[in-house]
PDB file of C-alpha atoms in Angstrom:
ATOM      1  CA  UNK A 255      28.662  -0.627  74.930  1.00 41.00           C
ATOM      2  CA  UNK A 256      25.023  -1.304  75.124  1.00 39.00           C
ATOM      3  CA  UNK A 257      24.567   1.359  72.616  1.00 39.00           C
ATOM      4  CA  UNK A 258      27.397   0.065  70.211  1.00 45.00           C
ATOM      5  CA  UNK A 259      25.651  -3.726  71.184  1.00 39.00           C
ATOM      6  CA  UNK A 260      21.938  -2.154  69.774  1.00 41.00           C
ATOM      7  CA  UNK A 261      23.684  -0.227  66.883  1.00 38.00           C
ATOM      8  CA  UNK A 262      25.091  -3.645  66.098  1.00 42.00           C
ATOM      9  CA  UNK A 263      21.387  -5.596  65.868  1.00 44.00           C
ATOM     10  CA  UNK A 264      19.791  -2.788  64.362  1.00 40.00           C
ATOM     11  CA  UNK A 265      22.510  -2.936  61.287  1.00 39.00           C
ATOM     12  CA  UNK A 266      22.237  -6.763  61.155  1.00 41.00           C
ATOM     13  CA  UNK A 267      18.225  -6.586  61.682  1.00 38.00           C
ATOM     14  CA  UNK A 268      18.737  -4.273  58.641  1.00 36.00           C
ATOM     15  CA  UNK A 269      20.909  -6.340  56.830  1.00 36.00           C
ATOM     16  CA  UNK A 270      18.362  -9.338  57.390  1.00 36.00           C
ATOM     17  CA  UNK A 271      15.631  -7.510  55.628  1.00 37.00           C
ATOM     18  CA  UNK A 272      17.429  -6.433  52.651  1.00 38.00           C
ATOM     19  CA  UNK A 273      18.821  -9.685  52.201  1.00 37.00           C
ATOM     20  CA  UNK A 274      15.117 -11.002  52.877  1.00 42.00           C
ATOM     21  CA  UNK A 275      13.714  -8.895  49.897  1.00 45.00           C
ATOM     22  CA  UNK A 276      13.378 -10.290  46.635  1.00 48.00           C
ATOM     23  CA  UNK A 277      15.651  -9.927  43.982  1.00 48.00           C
ATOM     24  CA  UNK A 278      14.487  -7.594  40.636  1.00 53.00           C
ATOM     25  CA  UNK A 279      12.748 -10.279  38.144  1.00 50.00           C
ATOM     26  CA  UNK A 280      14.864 -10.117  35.002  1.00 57.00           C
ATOM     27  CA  UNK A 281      11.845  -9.939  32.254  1.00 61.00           C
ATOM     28  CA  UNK A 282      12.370 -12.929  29.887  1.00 72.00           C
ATOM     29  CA  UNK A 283       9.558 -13.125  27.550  1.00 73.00           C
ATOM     30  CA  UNK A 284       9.706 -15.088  24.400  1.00 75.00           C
ATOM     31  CA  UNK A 285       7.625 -12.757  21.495  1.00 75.00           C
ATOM     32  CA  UNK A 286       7.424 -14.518  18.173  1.00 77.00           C
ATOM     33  CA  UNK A 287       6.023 -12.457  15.017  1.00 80.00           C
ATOM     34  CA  UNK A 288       4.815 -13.438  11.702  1.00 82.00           C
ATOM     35  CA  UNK A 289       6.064 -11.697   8.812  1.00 80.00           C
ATOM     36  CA  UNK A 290       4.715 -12.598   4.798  1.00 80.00           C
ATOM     37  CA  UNK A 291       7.401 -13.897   2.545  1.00 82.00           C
ATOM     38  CA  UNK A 292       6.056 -13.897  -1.212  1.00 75.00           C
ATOM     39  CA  UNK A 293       7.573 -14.692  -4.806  1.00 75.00           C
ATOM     40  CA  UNK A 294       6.497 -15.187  -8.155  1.00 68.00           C
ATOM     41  CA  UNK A 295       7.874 -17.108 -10.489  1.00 72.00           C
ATOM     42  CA  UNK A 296       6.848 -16.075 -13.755  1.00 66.00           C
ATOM     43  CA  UNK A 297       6.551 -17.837 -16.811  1.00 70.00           C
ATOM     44  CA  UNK A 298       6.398 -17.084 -20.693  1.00 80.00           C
ATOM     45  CA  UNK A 299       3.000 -14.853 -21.440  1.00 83.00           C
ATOM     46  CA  UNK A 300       2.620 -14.096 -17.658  1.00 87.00           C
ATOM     47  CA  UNK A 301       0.993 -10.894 -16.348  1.00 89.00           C
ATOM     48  CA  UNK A 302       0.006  -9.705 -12.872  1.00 90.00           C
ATOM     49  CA  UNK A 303      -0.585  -7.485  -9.934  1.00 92.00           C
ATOM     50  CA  UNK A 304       2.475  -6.161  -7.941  1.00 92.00           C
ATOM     51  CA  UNK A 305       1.212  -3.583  -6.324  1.00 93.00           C
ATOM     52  CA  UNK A 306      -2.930  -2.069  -5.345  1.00 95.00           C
ATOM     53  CA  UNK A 307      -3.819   1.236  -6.419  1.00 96.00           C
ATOM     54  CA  UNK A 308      -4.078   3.729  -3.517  1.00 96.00           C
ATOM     55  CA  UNK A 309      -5.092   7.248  -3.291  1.00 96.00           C
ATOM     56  CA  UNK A 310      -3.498   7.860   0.133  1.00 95.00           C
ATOM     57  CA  UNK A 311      -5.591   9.716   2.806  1.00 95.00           C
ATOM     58  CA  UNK A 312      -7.979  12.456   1.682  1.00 94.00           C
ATOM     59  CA  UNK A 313      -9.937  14.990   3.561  1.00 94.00           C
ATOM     60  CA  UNK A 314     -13.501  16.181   1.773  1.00 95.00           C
ATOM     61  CA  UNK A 315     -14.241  19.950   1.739  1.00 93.00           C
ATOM     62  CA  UNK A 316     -17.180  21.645   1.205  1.00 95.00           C
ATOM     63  CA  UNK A 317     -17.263  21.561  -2.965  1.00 96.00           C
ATOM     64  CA  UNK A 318     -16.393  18.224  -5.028  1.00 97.00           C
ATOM     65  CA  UNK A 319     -12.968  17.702  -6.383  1.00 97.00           C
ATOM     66  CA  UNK A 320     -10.724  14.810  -7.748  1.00 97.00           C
ATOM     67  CA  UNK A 321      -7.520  13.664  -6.467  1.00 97.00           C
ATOM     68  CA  UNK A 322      -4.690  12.505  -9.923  1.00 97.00           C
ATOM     69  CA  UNK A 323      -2.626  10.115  -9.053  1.00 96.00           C
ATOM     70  CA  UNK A 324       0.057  10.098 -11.807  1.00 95.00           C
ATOM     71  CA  UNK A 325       1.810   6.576 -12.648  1.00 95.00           C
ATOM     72  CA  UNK A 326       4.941   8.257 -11.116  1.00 94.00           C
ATOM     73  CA  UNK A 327       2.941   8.250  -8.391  1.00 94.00           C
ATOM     74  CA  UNK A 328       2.559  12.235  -8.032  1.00 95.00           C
ATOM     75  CA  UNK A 329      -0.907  13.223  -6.061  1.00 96.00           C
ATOM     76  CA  UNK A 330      -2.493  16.643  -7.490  1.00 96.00           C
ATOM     77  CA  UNK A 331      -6.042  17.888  -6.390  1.00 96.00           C
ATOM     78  CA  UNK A 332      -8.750  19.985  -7.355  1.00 96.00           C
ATOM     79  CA  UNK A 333     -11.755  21.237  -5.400  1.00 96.00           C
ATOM     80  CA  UNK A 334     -12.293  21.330  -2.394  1.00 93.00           C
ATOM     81  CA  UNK A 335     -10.181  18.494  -1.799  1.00 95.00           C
ATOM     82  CA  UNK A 336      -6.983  18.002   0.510  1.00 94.00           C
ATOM     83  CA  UNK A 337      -4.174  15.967   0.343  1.00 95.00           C
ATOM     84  CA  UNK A 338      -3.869  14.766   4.138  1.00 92.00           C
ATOM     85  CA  UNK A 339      -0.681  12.771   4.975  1.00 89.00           C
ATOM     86  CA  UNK A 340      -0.207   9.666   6.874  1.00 84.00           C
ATOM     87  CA  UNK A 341      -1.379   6.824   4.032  1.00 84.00           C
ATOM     88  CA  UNK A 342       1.189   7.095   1.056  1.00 90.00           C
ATOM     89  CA  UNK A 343      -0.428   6.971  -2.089  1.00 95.00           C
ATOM     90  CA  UNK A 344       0.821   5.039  -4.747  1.00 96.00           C
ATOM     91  CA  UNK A 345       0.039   3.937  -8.249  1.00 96.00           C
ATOM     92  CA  UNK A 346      -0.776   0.536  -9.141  1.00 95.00           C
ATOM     93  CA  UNK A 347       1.600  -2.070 -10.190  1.00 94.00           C
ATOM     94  CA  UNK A 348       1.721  -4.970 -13.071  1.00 92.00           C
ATOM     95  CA  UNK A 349       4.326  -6.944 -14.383  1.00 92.00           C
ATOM     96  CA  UNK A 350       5.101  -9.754 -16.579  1.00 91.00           C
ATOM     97  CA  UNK A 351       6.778 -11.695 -19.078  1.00 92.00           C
ATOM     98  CA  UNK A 352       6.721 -12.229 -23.139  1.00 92.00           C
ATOM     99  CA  UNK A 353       9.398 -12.365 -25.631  1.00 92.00           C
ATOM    100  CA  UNK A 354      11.421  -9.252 -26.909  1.00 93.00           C
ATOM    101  CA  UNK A 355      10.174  -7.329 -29.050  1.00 93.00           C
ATOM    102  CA  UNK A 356       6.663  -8.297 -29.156  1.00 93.00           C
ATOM    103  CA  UNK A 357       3.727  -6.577 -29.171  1.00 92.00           C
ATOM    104  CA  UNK A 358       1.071  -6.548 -26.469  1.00 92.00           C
ATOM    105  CA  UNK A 359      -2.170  -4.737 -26.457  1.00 91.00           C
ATOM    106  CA  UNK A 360      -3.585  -3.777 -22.832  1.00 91.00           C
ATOM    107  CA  UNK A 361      -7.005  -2.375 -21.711  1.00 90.00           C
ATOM    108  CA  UNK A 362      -9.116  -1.511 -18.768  1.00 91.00           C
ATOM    109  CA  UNK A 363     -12.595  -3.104 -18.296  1.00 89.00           C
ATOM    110  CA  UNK A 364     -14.041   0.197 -17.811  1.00 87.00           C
ATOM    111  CA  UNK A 365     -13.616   3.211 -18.591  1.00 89.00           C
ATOM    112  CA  UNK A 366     -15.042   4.280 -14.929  1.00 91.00           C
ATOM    113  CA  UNK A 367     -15.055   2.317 -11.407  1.00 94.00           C
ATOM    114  CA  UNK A 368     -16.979   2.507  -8.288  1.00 95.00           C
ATOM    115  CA  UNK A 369     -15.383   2.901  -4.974  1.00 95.00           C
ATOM    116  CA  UNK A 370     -17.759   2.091  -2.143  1.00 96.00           C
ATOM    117  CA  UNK A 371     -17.034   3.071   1.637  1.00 94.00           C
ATOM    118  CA  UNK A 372     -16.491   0.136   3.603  1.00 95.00           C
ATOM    119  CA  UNK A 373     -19.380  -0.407   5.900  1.00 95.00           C
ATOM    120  CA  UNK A 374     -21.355   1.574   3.956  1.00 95.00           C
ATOM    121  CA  UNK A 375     -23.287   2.676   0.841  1.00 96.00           C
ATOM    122  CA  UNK A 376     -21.575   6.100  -0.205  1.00 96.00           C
ATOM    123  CA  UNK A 377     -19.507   5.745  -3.321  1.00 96.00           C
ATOM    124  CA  UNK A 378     -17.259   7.548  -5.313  1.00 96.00           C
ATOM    125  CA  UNK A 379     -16.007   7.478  -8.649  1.00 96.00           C
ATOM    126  CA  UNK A 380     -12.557   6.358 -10.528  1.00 96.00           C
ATOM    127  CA  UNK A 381     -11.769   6.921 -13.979  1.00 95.00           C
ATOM    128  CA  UNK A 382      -9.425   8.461 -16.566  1.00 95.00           C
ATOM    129  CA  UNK A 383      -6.589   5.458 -15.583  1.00 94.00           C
ATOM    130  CA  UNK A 384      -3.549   6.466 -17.194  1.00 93.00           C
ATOM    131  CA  UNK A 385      -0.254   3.876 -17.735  1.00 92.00           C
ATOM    132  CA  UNK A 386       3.393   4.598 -17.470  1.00 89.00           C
ATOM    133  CA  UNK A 387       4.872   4.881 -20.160  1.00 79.00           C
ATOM    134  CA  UNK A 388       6.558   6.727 -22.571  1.00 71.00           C
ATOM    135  CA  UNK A 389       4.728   8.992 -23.110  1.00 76.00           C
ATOM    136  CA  UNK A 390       1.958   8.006 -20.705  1.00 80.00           C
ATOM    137  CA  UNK A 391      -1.009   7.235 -22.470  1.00 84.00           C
ATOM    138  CA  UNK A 392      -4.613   6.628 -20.809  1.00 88.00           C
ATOM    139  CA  UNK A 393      -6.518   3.380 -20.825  1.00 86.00           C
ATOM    140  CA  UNK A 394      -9.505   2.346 -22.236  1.00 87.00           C
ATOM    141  CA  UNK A 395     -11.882  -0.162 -23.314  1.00 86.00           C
ATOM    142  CA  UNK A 396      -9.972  -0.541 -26.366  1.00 87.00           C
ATOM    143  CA  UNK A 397      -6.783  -2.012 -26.681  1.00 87.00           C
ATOM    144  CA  UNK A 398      -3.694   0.176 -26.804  1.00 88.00           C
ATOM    145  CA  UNK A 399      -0.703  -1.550 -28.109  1.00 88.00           C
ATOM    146  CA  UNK A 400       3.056  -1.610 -26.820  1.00 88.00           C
ATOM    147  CA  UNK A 401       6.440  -3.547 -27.924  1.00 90.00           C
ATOM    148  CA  UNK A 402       8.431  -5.341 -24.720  1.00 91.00           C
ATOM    149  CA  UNK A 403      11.385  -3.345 -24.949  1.00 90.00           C
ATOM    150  CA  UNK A 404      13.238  -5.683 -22.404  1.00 90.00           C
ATOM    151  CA  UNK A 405      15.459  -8.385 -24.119  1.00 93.00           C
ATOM    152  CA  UNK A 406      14.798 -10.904 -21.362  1.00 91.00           C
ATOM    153  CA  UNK A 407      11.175 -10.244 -21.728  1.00 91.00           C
ATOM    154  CA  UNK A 408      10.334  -8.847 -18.563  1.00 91.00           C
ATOM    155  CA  UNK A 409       8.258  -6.095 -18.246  1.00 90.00           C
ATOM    156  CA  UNK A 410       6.442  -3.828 -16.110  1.00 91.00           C
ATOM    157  CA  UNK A 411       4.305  -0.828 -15.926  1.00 92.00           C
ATOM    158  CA  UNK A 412       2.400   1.711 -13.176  1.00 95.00           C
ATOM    159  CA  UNK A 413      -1.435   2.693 -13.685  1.00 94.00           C
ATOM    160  CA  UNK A 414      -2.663   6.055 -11.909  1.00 95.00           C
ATOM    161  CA  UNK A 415      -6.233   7.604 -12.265  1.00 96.00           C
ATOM    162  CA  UNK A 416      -8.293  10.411 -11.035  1.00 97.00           C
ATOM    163  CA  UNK A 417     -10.608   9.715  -7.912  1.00 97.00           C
ATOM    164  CA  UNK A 418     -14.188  11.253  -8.098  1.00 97.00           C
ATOM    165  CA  UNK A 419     -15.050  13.120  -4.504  1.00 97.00           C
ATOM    166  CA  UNK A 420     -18.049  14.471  -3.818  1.00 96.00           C
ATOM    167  CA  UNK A 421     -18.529  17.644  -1.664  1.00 96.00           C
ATOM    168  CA  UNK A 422     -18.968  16.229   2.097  1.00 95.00           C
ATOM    169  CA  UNK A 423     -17.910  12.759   0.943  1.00 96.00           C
ATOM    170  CA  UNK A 424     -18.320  10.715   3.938  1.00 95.00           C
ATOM    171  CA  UNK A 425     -15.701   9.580   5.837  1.00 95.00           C
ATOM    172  CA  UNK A 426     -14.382   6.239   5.886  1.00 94.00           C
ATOM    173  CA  UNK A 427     -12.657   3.426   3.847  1.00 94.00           C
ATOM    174  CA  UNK A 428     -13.647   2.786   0.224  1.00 96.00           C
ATOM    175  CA  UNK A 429     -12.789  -0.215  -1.714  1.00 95.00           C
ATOM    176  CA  UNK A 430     -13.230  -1.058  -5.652  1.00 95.00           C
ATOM    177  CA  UNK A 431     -11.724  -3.079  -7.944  1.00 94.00           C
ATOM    178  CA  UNK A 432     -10.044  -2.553 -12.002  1.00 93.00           C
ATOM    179  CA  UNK A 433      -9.160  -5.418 -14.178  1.00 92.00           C
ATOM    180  CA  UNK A 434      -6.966  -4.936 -16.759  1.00 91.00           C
ATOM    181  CA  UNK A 435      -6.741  -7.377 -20.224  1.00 90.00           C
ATOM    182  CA  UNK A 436      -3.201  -8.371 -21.892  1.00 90.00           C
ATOM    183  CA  UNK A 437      -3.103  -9.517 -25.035  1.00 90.00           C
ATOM    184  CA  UNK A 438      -0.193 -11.202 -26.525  1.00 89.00           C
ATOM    185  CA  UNK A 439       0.580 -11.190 -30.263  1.00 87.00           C
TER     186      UNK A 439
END
């Protein structure tokens, strides 16, 4: 008896500290994120930028090479250049609007562009920009000229290039900019 009575107290003396424990916190957290919402209207004898130019990730070898990005956005290499993964490269984007059937000249504002690294004062080179069409032609200083094919007027077109890397580049980010010039006629 006493030692069904001391069972008993221990059980309860148990069931006292179990029920004395807290309960599991159920984790409510409120987490808001911010997401970009963009669109462009466009109007008669628009043009701009849809998309940046980028050569993806790149690792420099021992000799210089350059890196093609094709308007179809295809990455080729020569040198001692490789192709690392991880970035996707991608060609450059523009759009806009005229009327069917007319004719719009386009051109680069050089035939060359410097890419410096970010933080730095290393540099490389970007050139030979080529645009998508058909066939793909490449860009220059002067004018080449094209007919909207698109009855509602709308139009767009890639731009690859070739990237410049020097043996050993240094490593980092580099940044440059490309204008391009459309004329409507």
């Amino acid at each position: 008896l006493c030692r069904e009575l001391a069972l008993r107290r221990a059980v309860g003396a148990a069931l006292v500290v179990v029920l004395a424990l807290p309960a599991p916190v159920q984790a409510k957290e409120k987490v808001t994120v911010q997401a970009r919402a963009e669109a462009v209207i466009v109007s008669q004898l628009s043009f701009f930028k849809v998309d940046d130019l980028v050569f993806g990730r790149i690792a420099a070898g021992n000799t210089a090479g350059t890196v093609v990005l094709s308007p179809s956005g295809v990455r080729t290499k020569t040198g001692g250049v490789l192709l690392a993964a991880g970035l996707p490269a991608q060609p450059a984007a523009f759009a806009g609007k005229g009327s069917f059937n007319q004719q719009v000249s386009i051109s680069v504002n050089a035939t060359s562009r410097t890419l410096t690294r970010v933080g730095g004062t290393e540099t490389m080179t970007m050139d030979t920009f080529v645009i998508g069409s058909t066939p793909t032609a490449v860009l220059s200083t002067a004018p080449l000229a094209f007919r909207i094919a698109n009855t509602s007027g709308i139009f767009q077109f890639p731009v690859g290039a070739t990237l410049r890397v020097g043996a050993r580049q240094a490593p980092g980010t580099y940044t440059g900019t490309f204008s391009l010039t459309l004329n409507y006629q």
